[in-house]
XYZ file of C-alpha atoms in Angstrom:
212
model
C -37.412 -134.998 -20.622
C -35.334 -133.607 -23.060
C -37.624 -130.420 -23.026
C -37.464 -129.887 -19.290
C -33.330 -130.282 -19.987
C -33.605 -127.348 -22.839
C -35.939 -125.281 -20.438
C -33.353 -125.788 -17.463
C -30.509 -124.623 -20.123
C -32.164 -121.681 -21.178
C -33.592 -120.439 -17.346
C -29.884 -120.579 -16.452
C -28.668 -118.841 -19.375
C -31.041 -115.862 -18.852
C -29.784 -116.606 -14.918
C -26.499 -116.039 -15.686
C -27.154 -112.914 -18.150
C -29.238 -111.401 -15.345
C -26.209 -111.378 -12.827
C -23.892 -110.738 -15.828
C -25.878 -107.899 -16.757
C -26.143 -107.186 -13.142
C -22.607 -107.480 -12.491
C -21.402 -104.681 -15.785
C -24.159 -102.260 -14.272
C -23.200 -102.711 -10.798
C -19.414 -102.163 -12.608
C -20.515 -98.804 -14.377
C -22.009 -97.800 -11.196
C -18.874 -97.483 -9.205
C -17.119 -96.363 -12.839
C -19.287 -93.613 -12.838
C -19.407 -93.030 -8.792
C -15.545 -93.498 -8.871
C -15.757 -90.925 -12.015
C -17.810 -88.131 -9.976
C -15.519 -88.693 -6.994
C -12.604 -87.657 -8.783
C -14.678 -85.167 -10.494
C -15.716 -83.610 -7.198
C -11.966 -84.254 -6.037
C -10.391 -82.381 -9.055
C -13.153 -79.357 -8.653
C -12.741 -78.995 -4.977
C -8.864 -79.393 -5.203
C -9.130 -76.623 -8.245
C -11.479 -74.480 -6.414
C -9.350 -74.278 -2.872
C -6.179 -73.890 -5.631
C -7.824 -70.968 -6.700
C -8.929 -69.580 -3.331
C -5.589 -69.865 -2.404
C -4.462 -67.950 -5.610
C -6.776 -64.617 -4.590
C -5.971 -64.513 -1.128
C -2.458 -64.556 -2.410
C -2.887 -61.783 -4.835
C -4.751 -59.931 -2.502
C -2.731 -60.183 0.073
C 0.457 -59.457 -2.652
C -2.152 -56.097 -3.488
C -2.180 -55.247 0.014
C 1.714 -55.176 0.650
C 1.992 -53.840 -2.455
C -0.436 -51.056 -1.383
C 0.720 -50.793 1.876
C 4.307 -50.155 0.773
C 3.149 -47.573 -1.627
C 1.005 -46.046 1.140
C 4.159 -45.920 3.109
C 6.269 -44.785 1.049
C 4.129 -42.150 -0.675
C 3.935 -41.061 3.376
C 7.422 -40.908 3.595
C 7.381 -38.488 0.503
C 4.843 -36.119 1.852
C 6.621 -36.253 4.990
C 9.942 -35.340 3.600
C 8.223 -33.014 1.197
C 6.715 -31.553 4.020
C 9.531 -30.929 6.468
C 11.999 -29.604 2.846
C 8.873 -26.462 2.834
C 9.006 -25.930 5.980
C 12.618 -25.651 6.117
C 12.164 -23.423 2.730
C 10.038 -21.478 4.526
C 11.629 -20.496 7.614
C 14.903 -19.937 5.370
C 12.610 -17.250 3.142
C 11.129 -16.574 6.262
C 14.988 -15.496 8.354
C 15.893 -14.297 5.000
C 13.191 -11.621 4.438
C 13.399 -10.884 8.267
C 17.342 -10.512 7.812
C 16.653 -8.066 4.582
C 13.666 -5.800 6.826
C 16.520 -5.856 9.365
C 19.384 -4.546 7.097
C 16.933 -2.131 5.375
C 16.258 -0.406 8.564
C 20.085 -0.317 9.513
C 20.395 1.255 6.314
C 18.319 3.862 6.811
C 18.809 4.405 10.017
C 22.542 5.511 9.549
C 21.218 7.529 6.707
C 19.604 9.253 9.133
C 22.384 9.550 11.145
C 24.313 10.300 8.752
C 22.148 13.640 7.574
C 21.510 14.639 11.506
C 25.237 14.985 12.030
C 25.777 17.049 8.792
C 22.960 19.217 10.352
C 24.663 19.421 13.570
C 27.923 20.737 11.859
C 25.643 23.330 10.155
C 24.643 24.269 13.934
C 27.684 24.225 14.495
C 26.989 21.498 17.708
C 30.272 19.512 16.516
C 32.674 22.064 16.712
C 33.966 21.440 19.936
C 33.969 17.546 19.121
C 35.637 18.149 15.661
C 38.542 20.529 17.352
C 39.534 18.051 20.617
C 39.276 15.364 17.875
C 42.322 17.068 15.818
C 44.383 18.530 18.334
C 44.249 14.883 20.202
C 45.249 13.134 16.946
C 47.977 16.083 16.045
C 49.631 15.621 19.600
C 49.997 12.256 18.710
C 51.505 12.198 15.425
C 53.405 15.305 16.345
C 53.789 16.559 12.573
C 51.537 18.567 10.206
C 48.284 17.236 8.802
C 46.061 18.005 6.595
C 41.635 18.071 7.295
C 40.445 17.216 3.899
C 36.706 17.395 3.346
C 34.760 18.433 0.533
C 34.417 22.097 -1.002
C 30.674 22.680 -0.061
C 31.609 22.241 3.830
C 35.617 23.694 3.658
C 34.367 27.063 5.665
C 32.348 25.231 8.564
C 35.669 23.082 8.474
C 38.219 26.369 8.658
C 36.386 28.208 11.290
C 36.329 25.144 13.871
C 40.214 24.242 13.166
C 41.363 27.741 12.362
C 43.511 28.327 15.677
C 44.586 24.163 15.995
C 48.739 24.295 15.169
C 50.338 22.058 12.368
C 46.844 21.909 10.902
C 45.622 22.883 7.030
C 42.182 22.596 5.678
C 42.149 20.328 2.310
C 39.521 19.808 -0.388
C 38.915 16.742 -2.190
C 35.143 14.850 -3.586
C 34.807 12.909 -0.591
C 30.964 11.945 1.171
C 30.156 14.567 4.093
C 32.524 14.633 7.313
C 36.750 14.864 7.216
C 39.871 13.193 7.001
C 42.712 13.421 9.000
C 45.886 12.922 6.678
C 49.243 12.958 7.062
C 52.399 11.415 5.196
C 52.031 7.456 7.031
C 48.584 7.474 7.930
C 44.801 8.761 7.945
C 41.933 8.863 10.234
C 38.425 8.489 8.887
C 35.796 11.148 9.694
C 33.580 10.686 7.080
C 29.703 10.986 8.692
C 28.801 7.435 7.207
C 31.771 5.652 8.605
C 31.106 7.267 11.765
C 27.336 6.663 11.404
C 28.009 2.485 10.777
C 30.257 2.662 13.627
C 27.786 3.521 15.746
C 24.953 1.301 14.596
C 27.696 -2.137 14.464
C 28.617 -1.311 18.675
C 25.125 -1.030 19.420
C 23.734 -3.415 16.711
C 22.216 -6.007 19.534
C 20.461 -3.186 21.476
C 19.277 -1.832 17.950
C 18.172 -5.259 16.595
C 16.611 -5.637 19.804
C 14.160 -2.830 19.525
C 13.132 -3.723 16.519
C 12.028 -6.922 17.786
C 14.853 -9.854 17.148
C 16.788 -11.831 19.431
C 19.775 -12.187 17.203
C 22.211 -10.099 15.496
């Protein structure tokens, strides 16, 4: 009797070890589930963190790139229109110098064909109704001053004209009509600019320009 009472003892000893036992490895069981599950909570929570944190950045690189792409257009697009601008200025500017250079030399020319018309003597008439018109105004004495090489073309056309005298000085080729208040310019390349600045729109229009 006593036996069977040491044998029940013992069965429910190892009975209550068993679920015991049981009972810790059904406890480490969830530990460890409950472990992974915050595991797997922590790593998914870290990798969506991180997702988040590149589509940031990229999408900070992509402003940032855009802005640069912008603005480096805005550059090239100023840049652009300041050469342009540079280059029609250089471009009026060397059109403005052709321009003036063929002025120039056009009332060079001018300038030499009416000193060879006063050697043909195809001026005189001009020269004379010239002096006597400006003499009958001023009604006093004057003086044609032009320069030694062309004093005897000068004296031959004026040599009958009243209250007239034939004067040398170093002056360029043509006269000038002096006397004591005032003086009357002559000179071939005054007359020759003359010219050219009346007609300068029909002259700048032959040569191919819509502006003077």
């Amino acid at each position: 009797m006593e036996r069977k009472r040491q044998d029940i003892a013992i069965d429910k000893t190892r009975f209550i070890y068993r679920s015991m036992k049981k009972g810790i490895e059904d406890l480490e069981k969830k530990i460890i589930n409950k472990a992974n599950e915050e595991a797997e909570l922590v790593v998914s929570r870290a990798k969506k963190a991180r997702l988040r944190i590149l589509k940031g950045a990229k999408e900070e690189a992509k402003e940032i790139e855009e802005e640069a792409k912008k603005k480096g257009e805005e550059f090239f697009e100023k840049e652009k229109r300041r050469i342009i601008s540079e280059k029609r200025i250089d471009e009026k500017k060397e059109i403005l110098s052709v321009r003036q250079k063929v002025l120039d030399q056009l009332a060079l020319d001018m300038e030499q064909c009416l000193l060879e018309m006063l050697k043909r003597e195809e001026m005189s008439e001009w020269i004379k109704s010239k002096c006597e018109e400006i003499i009958d105004k001023e009604r006093e004495k004057m003086v044609l001053v032009t320069r030694e090489k062309d004093k005897e073309i000068y004296e031959k056309i004026v040599k009958k004209i009243h209250n007239l005298m034939v004067g040398v000085e170093p002056i360029e080729t043509g006269f000038l009509l002096r006397c004591e208040e005032c003086e009357y310019d002559f000179r071939f390349n005054v007359i020759s600019q003359n010219v050219i600045h009346r007609n300068r729109k029909i002259i700048v229009s032959m040569l191919g320009e819509n502006s003077g």
